[in-house]
PDB file of C-alpha atoms in Angstrom:
ATOM      1  CA  UNK D   1     -12.374 -35.962  54.000  1.00 41.00           C
ATOM      2  CA  UNK D   2     -13.720 -37.877  51.002  1.00 39.00           C
ATOM      3  CA  UNK D   3     -14.738 -36.757  47.514  1.00 37.00           C
ATOM      4  CA  UNK D   4     -16.946 -38.318  44.830  1.00 36.00           C
ATOM      5  CA  UNK D   5     -18.885 -37.179  41.762  1.00 38.00           C
ATOM      6  CA  UNK D   6     -22.638 -36.908  41.531  1.00 38.00           C
ATOM      7  CA  UNK D   7     -24.606 -36.931  38.298  1.00 33.00           C
ATOM      8  CA  UNK D   8     -27.957 -35.140  38.576  1.00 37.00           C
ATOM      9  CA  UNK D   9     -30.488 -35.055  35.745  1.00 37.00           C
ATOM     10  CA  UNK D  10     -33.029 -32.917  37.559  1.00 35.00           C
ATOM     11  CA  UNK D  11     -30.843 -30.401  39.377  1.00 38.00           C
ATOM     12  CA  UNK D  12     -30.693 -27.622  36.818  1.00 39.00           C
ATOM     13  CA  UNK D  13     -34.190 -27.689  35.404  1.00 41.00           C
ATOM     14  CA  UNK D  14     -32.791 -27.658  31.836  1.00 40.00           C
ATOM     15  CA  UNK D  15     -31.730 -30.296  29.340  1.00 42.00           C
ATOM     16  CA  UNK D  16     -28.077 -29.642  28.367  1.00 45.00           C
ATOM     17  CA  UNK D  17     -26.074 -31.647  25.816  1.00 49.00           C
ATOM     18  CA  UNK D  18     -24.915 -33.775  28.708  1.00 53.00           C
ATOM     19  CA  UNK D  19     -26.053 -33.688  32.331  1.00 57.00           C
ATOM     20  CA  UNK D  20     -23.701 -31.729  34.641  1.00 65.00           C
ATOM     21  CA  UNK D  21     -21.225 -33.491  36.906  1.00 72.00           C
ATOM     22  CA  UNK D  22     -20.976 -32.432  40.537  1.00 76.00           C
ATOM     23  CA  UNK D  23     -18.254 -32.971  43.089  1.00 81.00           C
ATOM     24  CA  UNK D  24     -19.360 -33.629  46.657  1.00 81.00           C
ATOM     25  CA  UNK D  25     -16.823 -33.132  49.412  1.00 85.00           C
ATOM     26  CA  UNK D  26     -17.384 -34.047  53.071  1.00 84.00           C
ATOM     27  CA  UNK D  27     -15.452 -31.895  55.512  1.00 83.00           C
ATOM     28  CA  UNK D  28     -16.138 -31.773  59.261  1.00 84.00           C
ATOM     29  CA  UNK D  29     -19.765 -32.858  58.790  1.00 86.00           C
ATOM     30  CA  UNK D  30     -20.265 -30.263  56.060  1.00 91.00           C
ATOM     31  CA  UNK D  31     -21.186 -31.194  52.510  1.00 90.00           C
ATOM     32  CA  UNK D  32     -19.573 -28.966  49.866  1.00 91.00           C
ATOM     33  CA  UNK D  33     -21.117 -29.132  46.390  1.00 88.00           C
ATOM     34  CA  UNK D  34     -19.301 -27.786  43.321  1.00 86.00           C
ATOM     35  CA  UNK D  35     -19.429 -28.292  39.569  1.00 81.00           C
ATOM     36  CA  UNK D  36     -17.008 -30.782  38.060  1.00 75.00           C
ATOM     37  CA  UNK D  37     -15.772 -30.796  34.464  1.00 71.00           C
ATOM     38  CA  UNK D  38     -15.020 -34.512  34.321  1.00 69.00           C
ATOM     39  CA  UNK D  39     -16.640 -37.606  35.871  1.00 64.00           C
ATOM     40  CA  UNK D  40     -14.577 -39.904  38.057  1.00 55.00           C
ATOM     41  CA  UNK D  41     -14.385 -43.695  37.880  1.00 47.00           C
ATOM     42  CA  UNK D  42     -16.572 -43.909  40.999  1.00 49.00           C
ATOM     43  CA  UNK D  43     -20.235 -44.906  40.596  1.00 45.00           C
ATOM     44  CA  UNK D  44     -22.574 -42.021  39.820  1.00 43.00           C
ATOM     45  CA  UNK D  45     -25.851 -41.469  41.602  1.00 51.00           C
ATOM     46  CA  UNK D  46     -28.750 -40.100  39.538  1.00 45.00           C
ATOM     47  CA  UNK D  47     -31.017 -37.875  41.646  1.00 55.00           C
ATOM     48  CA  UNK D  48     -34.424 -37.862  40.015  1.00 56.00           C
ATOM     49  CA  UNK D  49     -36.399 -35.986  42.657  1.00 75.00           C
ATOM     50  CA  UNK D  50     -36.208 -33.565  45.534  1.00 84.00           C
ATOM     51  CA  UNK D  51     -37.619 -36.247  47.847  1.00 86.00           C
ATOM     52  CA  UNK D  52     -34.838 -38.704  46.953  1.00 86.00           C
ATOM     53  CA  UNK D  53     -32.243 -36.050  47.710  1.00 87.00           C
ATOM     54  CA  UNK D  54     -33.971 -35.227  51.014  1.00 90.00           C
ATOM     55  CA  UNK D  55     -33.969 -38.923  51.963  1.00 88.00           C
ATOM     56  CA  UNK D  56     -30.223 -39.119  51.252  1.00 86.00           C
ATOM     57  CA  UNK D  57     -29.533 -36.027  53.350  1.00 89.00           C
ATOM     58  CA  UNK D  58     -31.665 -37.286  56.223  1.00 90.00           C
ATOM     59  CA  UNK D  59     -29.696 -40.532  56.439  1.00 89.00           C
ATOM     60  CA  UNK D  60     -26.328 -38.797  56.170  1.00 88.00           C
ATOM     61  CA  UNK D  61     -24.263 -37.387  59.089  1.00 90.00           C
ATOM     62  CA  UNK D  62     -24.052 -34.032  57.285  1.00 90.00           C
ATOM     63  CA  UNK D  63     -25.016 -31.044  59.469  1.00 93.00           C
ATOM     64  CA  UNK D  64     -25.122 -28.417  56.740  1.00 93.00           C
ATOM     65  CA  UNK D  65     -24.690 -28.060  52.982  1.00 95.00           C
ATOM     66  CA  UNK D  66     -22.600 -25.439  51.174  1.00 95.00           C
ATOM     67  CA  UNK D  67     -23.418 -24.788  47.518  1.00 95.00           C
ATOM     68  CA  UNK D  68     -21.271 -23.115  44.857  1.00 93.00           C
ATOM     69  CA  UNK D  69     -23.022 -20.160  43.114  1.00 92.00           C
ATOM     70  CA  UNK D  70     -22.139 -21.522  39.656  1.00 88.00           C
ATOM     71  CA  UNK D  71     -24.466 -24.500  40.204  1.00 88.00           C
ATOM     72  CA  UNK D  72     -27.238 -22.281  38.884  1.00 88.00           C
ATOM     73  CA  UNK D  73     -30.582 -21.105  40.221  1.00 89.00           C
ATOM     74  CA  UNK D  74     -32.564 -24.321  39.680  1.00 88.00           C
ATOM     75  CA  UNK D  75     -29.975 -26.590  41.314  1.00 88.00           C
ATOM     76  CA  UNK D  76     -29.607 -24.246  44.290  1.00 93.00           C
ATOM     77  CA  UNK D  77     -33.380 -24.181  44.787  1.00 93.00           C
ATOM     78  CA  UNK D  78     -33.571 -27.982  44.543  1.00 91.00           C
ATOM     79  CA  UNK D  79     -30.930 -28.459  47.224  1.00 93.00           C
ATOM     80  CA  UNK D  80     -32.367 -25.701  49.430  1.00 95.00           C
ATOM     81  CA  UNK D  81     -35.839 -27.302  49.287  1.00 95.00           C
ATOM     82  CA  UNK D  82     -34.411 -30.741  50.094  1.00 93.00           C
ATOM     83  CA  UNK D  83     -32.375 -29.365  53.008  1.00 94.00           C
ATOM     84  CA  UNK D  84     -35.446 -27.580  54.375  1.00 96.00           C
ATOM     85  CA  UNK D  85     -37.386 -30.862  54.358  1.00 95.00           C
ATOM     86  CA  UNK D  86     -34.861 -32.478  56.695  1.00 95.00           C
ATOM     87  CA  UNK D  87     -34.137 -29.331  58.723  1.00 95.00           C
ATOM     88  CA  UNK D  88     -30.519 -29.000  57.625  1.00 95.00           C
ATOM     89  CA  UNK D  89     -29.315 -25.495  56.667  1.00 97.00           C
ATOM     90  CA  UNK D  90     -28.089 -24.716  53.179  1.00 97.00           C
ATOM     91  CA  UNK D  91     -25.478 -22.028  52.488  1.00 97.00           C
ATOM     92  CA  UNK D  92     -24.257 -20.337  49.348  1.00 96.00           C
ATOM     93  CA  UNK D  93     -20.449 -20.461  49.289  1.00 93.00           C
ATOM     94  CA  UNK D  94     -19.227 -16.868  49.369  1.00 92.00           C
ATOM     95  CA  UNK D  95     -15.791 -15.314  50.036  1.00 89.00           C
ATOM     96  CA  UNK D  96     -15.283 -13.866  53.503  1.00 83.00           C
ATOM     97  CA  UNK D  97     -14.955 -10.138  54.119  1.00 78.00           C
ATOM     98  CA  UNK D  98     -13.654  -8.157  57.110  1.00 71.00           C
ATOM     99  CA  UNK D  99     -15.965  -5.207  56.314  1.00 71.00           C
ATOM    100  CA  UNK D 100     -18.932  -6.419  58.355  1.00 82.00           C
ATOM    101  CA  UNK D 101     -20.553  -4.439  61.203  1.00 82.00           C
ATOM    102  CA  UNK D 102     -20.679  -7.556  63.366  1.00 81.00           C
ATOM    103  CA  UNK D 103     -16.887  -7.839  63.168  1.00 80.00           C
ATOM    104  CA  UNK D 104     -16.204  -4.091  63.421  1.00 78.00           C
ATOM    105  CA  UNK D 105     -18.123  -3.431  66.641  1.00 84.00           C
ATOM    106  CA  UNK D 106     -19.603  -6.452  68.344  1.00 86.00           C
ATOM    107  CA  UNK D 107     -21.315  -4.543  71.182  1.00 91.00           C
ATOM    108  CA  UNK D 108     -23.040  -2.047  68.887  1.00 92.00           C
ATOM    109  CA  UNK D 109     -24.098  -4.929  66.653  1.00 92.00           C
ATOM    110  CA  UNK D 110     -25.741  -6.679  69.600  1.00 93.00           C
ATOM    111  CA  UNK D 111     -27.582  -3.436  70.374  1.00 95.00           C
ATOM    112  CA  UNK D 112     -28.721  -3.236  66.736  1.00 95.00           C
ATOM    113  CA  UNK D 113     -30.132  -6.766  66.916  1.00 95.00           C
ATOM    114  CA  UNK D 114     -31.936  -5.959  70.180  1.00 96.00           C
ATOM    115  CA  UNK D 115     -33.470  -2.897  68.522  1.00 96.00           C
ATOM    116  CA  UNK D 116     -34.445  -5.032  65.508  1.00 97.00           C
ATOM    117  CA  UNK D 117     -36.274  -7.559  67.636  1.00 97.00           C
ATOM    118  CA  UNK D 118     -38.005  -5.000  69.859  1.00 97.00           C
ATOM    119  CA  UNK D 119     -39.074  -2.807  66.936  1.00 96.00           C
ATOM    120  CA  UNK D 120     -40.334  -5.817  64.953  1.00 97.00           C
ATOM    121  CA  UNK D 121     -42.565  -6.899  67.862  1.00 97.00           C
ATOM    122  CA  UNK D 122     -43.916  -3.366  68.315  1.00 97.00           C
ATOM    123  CA  UNK D 123     -44.521  -2.851  64.589  1.00 96.00           C
ATOM    124  CA  UNK D 124     -46.324  -6.190  64.233  1.00 97.00           C
ATOM    125  CA  UNK D 125     -48.680  -5.172  67.054  1.00 96.00           C
ATOM    126  CA  UNK D 126     -49.329  -1.797  65.406  1.00 96.00           C
ATOM    127  CA  UNK D 127     -49.757  -2.985  61.808  1.00 96.00           C
ATOM    128  CA  UNK D 128     -51.445  -6.269  62.711  1.00 95.00           C
ATOM    129  CA  UNK D 129     -54.957  -5.009  61.814  1.00 96.00           C
ATOM    130  CA  UNK D 130     -53.637  -3.625  58.513  1.00 96.00           C
ATOM    131  CA  UNK D 131     -51.995  -6.958  57.683  1.00 97.00           C
ATOM    132  CA  UNK D 132     -55.262  -8.746  58.455  1.00 96.00           C
ATOM    133  CA  UNK D 133     -57.134  -6.404  56.119  1.00 96.00           C
ATOM    134  CA  UNK D 134     -54.579  -6.925  53.350  1.00 96.00           C
ATOM    135  CA  UNK D 135     -54.921 -10.688  53.783  1.00 95.00           C
ATOM    136  CA  UNK D 136     -58.668 -10.490  53.102  1.00 94.00           C
ATOM    137  CA  UNK D 137     -58.100  -8.255  50.063  1.00 93.00           C
ATOM    138  CA  UNK D 138     -55.645 -10.759  48.591  1.00 93.00           C
ATOM    139  CA  UNK D 139     -58.065 -13.642  49.135  1.00 91.00           C
ATOM    140  CA  UNK D 140     -60.944 -11.794  47.471  1.00 89.00           C
ATOM    141  CA  UNK D 141     -58.896 -10.443  44.565  1.00 85.00           C
ATOM    142  CA  UNK D 142     -57.002 -13.544  43.407  1.00 82.00           C
ATOM    143  CA  UNK D 143     -57.222 -17.275  44.166  1.00 86.00           C
ATOM    144  CA  UNK D 144     -54.194 -18.724  45.910  1.00 88.00           C
ATOM    145  CA  UNK D 145     -52.193 -18.339  49.126  1.00 93.00           C
ATOM    146  CA  UNK D 146     -51.992 -15.073  51.059  1.00 94.00           C
ATOM    147  CA  UNK D 147     -48.245 -15.199  51.522  1.00 95.00           C
ATOM    148  CA  UNK D 148     -45.416 -15.681  49.057  1.00 93.00           C
ATOM    149  CA  UNK D 149     -42.115 -17.201  50.119  1.00 94.00           C
ATOM    150  CA  UNK D 150     -38.881 -17.329  48.154  1.00 94.00           C
ATOM    151  CA  UNK D 151     -35.306 -18.426  48.753  1.00 96.00           C
ATOM    152  CA  UNK D 152     -32.993 -15.502  49.502  1.00 96.00           C
ATOM    153  CA  UNK D 153     -29.341 -15.270  50.539  1.00 97.00           C
ATOM    154  CA  UNK D 154     -28.872 -14.275  54.171  1.00 96.00           C
ATOM    155  CA  UNK D 155     -26.036 -13.797  56.635  1.00 95.00           C
ATOM    156  CA  UNK D 156     -22.830 -15.690  55.724  1.00 94.00           C
ATOM    157  CA  UNK D 157     -24.601 -16.975  52.621  1.00 95.00           C
ATOM    158  CA  UNK D 158     -27.280 -18.889  54.534  1.00 97.00           C
ATOM    159  CA  UNK D 159     -30.386 -19.485  52.413  1.00 98.00           C
ATOM    160  CA  UNK D 160     -33.701 -18.546  54.006  1.00 98.00           C
ATOM    161  CA  UNK D 161     -37.315 -18.172  52.936  1.00 97.00           C
ATOM    162  CA  UNK D 162     -38.327 -14.524  52.766  1.00 97.00           C
ATOM    163  CA  UNK D 163     -41.985 -13.777  53.504  1.00 97.00           C
ATOM    164  CA  UNK D 164     -44.124 -11.327  51.557  1.00 96.00           C
ATOM    165  CA  UNK D 165     -47.772 -10.772  50.799  1.00 96.00           C
ATOM    166  CA  UNK D 166     -48.539 -12.387  47.444  1.00 95.00           C
ATOM    167  CA  UNK D 167     -48.776  -9.678  44.774  1.00 91.00           C
ATOM    168  CA  UNK D 168     -48.763 -11.917  41.700  1.00 88.00           C
ATOM    169  CA  UNK D 169     -50.936 -14.610  40.204  1.00 84.00           C
ATOM    170  CA  UNK D 170     -50.481 -18.114  41.617  1.00 82.00           C
ATOM    171  CA  UNK D 171     -47.527 -19.882  39.993  1.00 80.00           C
ATOM    172  CA  UNK D 172     -45.939 -16.632  38.822  1.00 74.00           C
ATOM    173  CA  UNK D 173     -42.428 -17.968  39.538  1.00 78.00           C
ATOM    174  CA  UNK D 174     -42.815 -20.448  36.671  1.00 77.00           C
ATOM    175  CA  UNK D 175     -42.928 -17.538  34.212  1.00 72.00           C
ATOM    176  CA  UNK D 176     -40.175 -15.449  35.795  1.00 73.00           C
ATOM    177  CA  UNK D 177     -37.538 -15.961  33.120  1.00 72.00           C
ATOM    178  CA  UNK D 178     -40.073 -15.615  30.306  1.00 75.00           C
ATOM    179  CA  UNK D 179     -41.044 -12.165  31.599  1.00 69.00           C
ATOM    180  CA  UNK D 180     -37.513 -11.003  32.411  1.00 68.00           C
ATOM    181  CA  UNK D 181     -35.898 -12.508  29.314  1.00 65.00           C
ATOM    182  CA  UNK D 182     -32.199 -11.671  29.063  1.00 66.00           C
ATOM    183  CA  UNK D 183     -32.437  -8.649  31.360  1.00 63.00           C
ATOM    184  CA  UNK D 184     -28.901  -8.026  32.577  1.00 63.00           C
ATOM    185  CA  UNK D 185     -29.575  -5.949  35.688  1.00 65.00           C
ATOM    186  CA  UNK D 186     -31.986  -6.410  38.566  1.00 66.00           C
ATOM    187  CA  UNK D 187     -34.854  -8.695  37.646  1.00 61.00           C
ATOM    188  CA  UNK D 188     -37.519  -6.039  38.157  1.00 70.00           C
ATOM    189  CA  UNK D 189     -40.160  -5.226  35.552  1.00 68.00           C
ATOM    190  CA  UNK D 190     -42.243  -2.049  35.770  1.00 69.00           C
ATOM    191  CA  UNK D 191     -45.190  -3.507  33.848  1.00 73.00           C
ATOM    192  CA  UNK D 192     -44.973  -7.117  34.976  1.00 77.00           C
ATOM    193  CA  UNK D 193     -48.114  -8.857  33.627  1.00 82.00           C
ATOM    194  CA  UNK D 194     -48.098 -11.321  36.531  1.00 86.00           C
ATOM    195  CA  UNK D 195     -48.856  -8.639  39.143  1.00 88.00           C
ATOM    196  CA  UNK D 196     -52.469  -8.412  40.323  1.00 89.00           C
ATOM    197  CA  UNK D 197     -54.257  -5.031  40.673  1.00 91.00           C
ATOM    198  CA  UNK D 198     -54.191  -5.152  44.487  1.00 92.00           C
ATOM    199  CA  UNK D 199     -50.615  -6.391  44.290  1.00 90.00           C
ATOM    200  CA  UNK D 200     -49.571  -3.387  42.220  1.00 90.00           C
ATOM    201  CA  UNK D 201     -51.051  -1.053  44.843  1.00 92.00           C
ATOM    202  CA  UNK D 202     -49.335  -2.907  47.698  1.00 93.00           C
ATOM    203  CA  UNK D 203     -46.009  -2.798  45.887  1.00 90.00           C
ATOM    204  CA  UNK D 204     -46.272   0.941  45.319  1.00 88.00           C
ATOM    205  CA  UNK D 205     -46.353   1.559  49.066  1.00 91.00           C
ATOM    206  CA  UNK D 206     -44.192  -1.474  50.035  1.00 91.00           C
ATOM    207  CA  UNK D 207     -47.080  -3.012  51.978  1.00 95.00           C
ATOM    208  CA  UNK D 208     -46.223  -6.428  50.554  1.00 95.00           C
ATOM    209  CA  UNK D 209     -43.015  -6.373  52.610  1.00 95.00           C
ATOM    210  CA  UNK D 210     -44.712  -6.124  56.033  1.00 97.00           C
ATOM    211  CA  UNK D 211     -44.483  -9.925  56.656  1.00 97.00           C
ATOM    212  CA  UNK D 212     -40.691  -9.554  56.557  1.00 97.00           C
ATOM    213  CA  UNK D 213     -41.005  -8.361  60.161  1.00 97.00           C
ATOM    214  CA  UNK D 214     -41.409 -12.083  60.907  1.00 97.00           C
ATOM    215  CA  UNK D 215     -38.055 -12.717  59.185  1.00 98.00           C
ATOM    216  CA  UNK D 216     -36.566 -10.076  61.507  1.00 98.00           C
ATOM    217  CA  UNK D 217     -37.955 -11.890  64.554  1.00 97.00           C
ATOM    218  CA  UNK D 218     -36.436 -15.140  63.282  1.00 96.00           C
ATOM    219  CA  UNK D 219     -33.024 -13.460  63.031  1.00 95.00           C
ATOM    220  CA  UNK D 220     -32.902 -13.886  59.239  1.00 97.00           C
ATOM    221  CA  UNK D 221     -33.126 -10.161  58.479  1.00 97.00           C
ATOM    222  CA  UNK D 222     -32.600  -6.755  60.031  1.00 97.00           C
ATOM    223  CA  UNK D 223     -34.727  -3.631  59.773  1.00 97.00           C
ATOM    224  CA  UNK D 224     -31.830  -1.955  57.936  1.00 97.00           C
ATOM    225  CA  UNK D 225     -29.277  -3.715  55.762  1.00 95.00           C
ATOM    226  CA  UNK D 226     -28.308  -4.660  52.202  1.00 93.00           C
ATOM    227  CA  UNK D 227     -30.885  -5.969  49.755  1.00 89.00           C
ATOM    228  CA  UNK D 228     -31.682  -9.696  50.273  1.00 92.00           C
ATOM    229  CA  UNK D 229     -30.754 -11.231  46.923  1.00 93.00           C
ATOM    230  CA  UNK D 230     -32.978 -13.839  45.293  1.00 93.00           C
ATOM    231  CA  UNK D 231     -31.216 -16.849  43.776  1.00 94.00           C
ATOM    232  CA  UNK D 232     -31.723 -15.647  40.196  1.00 89.00           C
ATOM    233  CA  UNK D 233     -29.869 -12.434  41.068  1.00 90.00           C
ATOM    234  CA  UNK D 234     -27.261 -13.933  43.420  1.00 92.00           C
ATOM    235  CA  UNK D 235     -25.946 -16.388  40.798  1.00 91.00           C
ATOM    236  CA  UNK D 236     -25.290 -13.500  38.385  1.00 88.00           C
ATOM    237  CA  UNK D 237     -23.105 -11.453  40.750  1.00 89.00           C
ATOM    238  CA  UNK D 238     -19.488 -11.086  39.715  1.00 88.00           C
ATOM    239  CA  UNK D 239     -16.892 -12.725  42.029  1.00 88.00           C
ATOM    240  CA  UNK D 240     -15.558  -9.230  42.854  1.00 85.00           C
ATOM    241  CA  UNK D 241     -18.673  -8.326  44.888  1.00 88.00           C
ATOM    242  CA  UNK D 242     -19.867 -11.717  46.163  1.00 90.00           C
ATOM    243  CA  UNK D 243     -18.380 -11.061  49.611  1.00 91.00           C
ATOM    244  CA  UNK D 244     -21.366  -8.740  50.183  1.00 90.00           C
ATOM    245  CA  UNK D 245     -23.493 -11.888  50.525  1.00 93.00           C
ATOM    246  CA  UNK D 246     -21.967 -12.398  53.989  1.00 93.00           C
ATOM    247  CA  UNK D 247     -23.996  -9.491  55.367  1.00 93.00           C
ATOM    248  CA  UNK D 248     -27.307  -9.731  57.195  1.00 96.00           C
ATOM    249  CA  UNK D 249     -29.918  -8.339  54.751  1.00 96.00           C
ATOM    250  CA  UNK D 250     -32.481  -5.717  55.702  1.00 96.00           C
ATOM    251  CA  UNK D 251     -36.082  -4.749  54.943  1.00 96.00           C
ATOM    252  CA  UNK D 252     -34.836  -1.306  53.961  1.00 94.00           C
ATOM    253  CA  UNK D 253     -31.357  -0.054  53.177  1.00 92.00           C
ATOM    254  CA  UNK D 254     -29.184   2.498  51.479  1.00 90.00           C
ATOM    255  CA  UNK D 255     -30.150   1.302  47.976  1.00 86.00           C
ATOM    256  CA  UNK D 256     -33.875   1.511  48.724  1.00 83.00           C
ATOM    257  CA  UNK D 257     -33.676   5.157  49.817  1.00 86.00           C
ATOM    258  CA  UNK D 258     -31.139   6.432  47.270  1.00 82.00           C
ATOM    259  CA  UNK D 259     -31.001   4.369  44.098  1.00 63.00           C
ATOM    260  CA  UNK D 260     -34.150   2.259  43.929  1.00 61.00           C
ATOM    261  CA  UNK D 261     -35.618   4.034  40.911  1.00 56.00           C
ATOM    262  CA  UNK D 262     -32.507   4.216  38.710  1.00 66.00           C
ATOM    263  CA  UNK D 263     -29.685   1.984  39.998  1.00 68.00           C
ATOM    264  CA  UNK D 264     -30.339  -1.460  38.476  1.00 70.00           C
ATOM    265  CA  UNK D 265     -26.876  -2.870  37.758  1.00 80.00           C
ATOM    266  CA  UNK D 266     -26.281  -5.833  40.081  1.00 83.00           C
ATOM    267  CA  UNK D 267     -22.632  -5.106  40.834  1.00 84.00           C
ATOM    268  CA  UNK D 268     -23.276  -1.375  41.320  1.00 85.00           C
ATOM    269  CA  UNK D 269     -25.995  -2.123  43.880  1.00 87.00           C
ATOM    270  CA  UNK D 270     -23.559  -4.396  45.715  1.00 87.00           C
ATOM    271  CA  UNK D 271     -20.845  -1.728  45.690  1.00 88.00           C
ATOM    272  CA  UNK D 272     -23.285   0.700  47.310  1.00 89.00           C
ATOM    273  CA  UNK D 273     -24.028  -1.917  49.968  1.00 90.00           C
ATOM    274  CA  UNK D 274     -20.328  -2.595  50.538  1.00 90.00           C
ATOM    275  CA  UNK D 275     -19.719   1.115  51.148  1.00 90.00           C
ATOM    276  CA  UNK D 276     -22.585   1.106  53.643  1.00 92.00           C
ATOM    277  CA  UNK D 277     -21.107  -1.906  55.446  1.00 91.00           C
ATOM    278  CA  UNK D 278     -17.653  -0.325  55.538  1.00 88.00           C
ATOM    279  CA  UNK D 279     -18.972   2.811  57.262  1.00 90.00           C
ATOM    280  CA  UNK D 280     -21.777   1.228  59.261  1.00 92.00           C
ATOM    281  CA  UNK D 281     -23.085   2.895  62.403  1.00 92.00           C
ATOM    282  CA  UNK D 282     -26.299   2.900  64.422  1.00 94.00           C
ATOM    283  CA  UNK D 283     -26.706   6.567  63.551  1.00 94.00           C
ATOM    284  CA  UNK D 284     -26.573   5.749  59.848  1.00 94.00           C
ATOM    285  CA  UNK D 285     -29.186   3.012  60.282  1.00 95.00           C
ATOM    286  CA  UNK D 286     -31.473   5.439  62.108  1.00 95.00           C
ATOM    287  CA  UNK D 287     -31.046   7.960  59.298  1.00 95.00           C
ATOM    288  CA  UNK D 288     -31.971   5.324  56.695  1.00 95.00           C
ATOM    289  CA  UNK D 289     -35.094   4.430  58.684  1.00 95.00           C
ATOM    290  CA  UNK D 290     -36.142   8.095  58.757  1.00 94.00           C
ATOM    291  CA  UNK D 291     -35.534   8.436  55.008  1.00 92.00           C
ATOM    292  CA  UNK D 292     -37.570   5.280  54.359  1.00 92.00           C
ATOM    293  CA  UNK D 293     -40.817   6.792  55.679  1.00 90.00           C
ATOM    294  CA  UNK D 294     -41.271   9.515  53.010  1.00 90.00           C
ATOM    295  CA  UNK D 295     -40.013   7.145  50.300  1.00 84.00           C
ATOM    296  CA  UNK D 296     -42.674   4.584  51.224  1.00 86.00           C
ATOM    297  CA  UNK D 297     -45.468   7.168  51.475  1.00 83.00           C
ATOM    298  CA  UNK D 298     -44.568   8.596  48.069  1.00 79.00           C
ATOM    299  CA  UNK D 299     -44.129   5.189  46.403  1.00 69.00           C
ATOM    300  CA  UNK D 300     -40.562   6.131  45.413  1.00 62.00           C
ATOM    301  CA  UNK D 301     -39.154   3.761  42.773  1.00 56.00           C
ATOM    302  CA  UNK D 302     -41.572   0.963  43.697  1.00 61.00           C
ATOM    303  CA  UNK D 303     -43.238  -1.374  41.175  1.00 52.00           C
TER     304      UNK D 303
END
């Protein structure tokens, strides 16, 4: 195991009084990245671009990268993008938890995953024409790509690209923090000016989430599970609830059918998910799926 410090000027996307110092630790072909308060006497490497970082990772024997949450959203996205370029997985470092369905009942969990895959295939065949129609509407309404992808935290902290129909103007992510400001809870805005007219309609009935069935087929998501946190939300979770980030996220879940319209506190949402994980059962998942249907048709809490 070896350790050295890394100085990155571009990693955070901001200009602090002094650039942050990072500590890189190699352990069993894993690269662990954490913040460091003080530089070492070893030479520092300035990473000026995502491509330079990707080139370094490609030449290294590292198999995967683990990133500390306190690195910040911009640095996490930079490393995730670089890892994706060289096909090496990136993980958010999160504390382990025994309260996971996969650990509680392995056989029932395997059955759940089989149901996920089978249902995702069937649903894609059924809603395929609808998805095609939505694709044309998006193209005609607003210039830009049909799909929107974003880094989310998946099982055991693994970062993955969630797929959605694009409901905002092109480049909307650049204005995210301007729109949300210092909002403490979930970064959701009822009158978000970036949302297109067709996007607002799709969001009301959760149609923008249909492409997530592809994430289910990839094994990155389940039909039912905790909310898949975006990086800007994940970095603001308190250490007391970060173990929830070990769970496989779902398209729908207990929060979506019970607290979507009023429960916005990040830690409270995670506590709801932790209770769900602690009492998980296939019967409960089936109940959540049944409750999802009327919530979607009524546009419950969606914007």
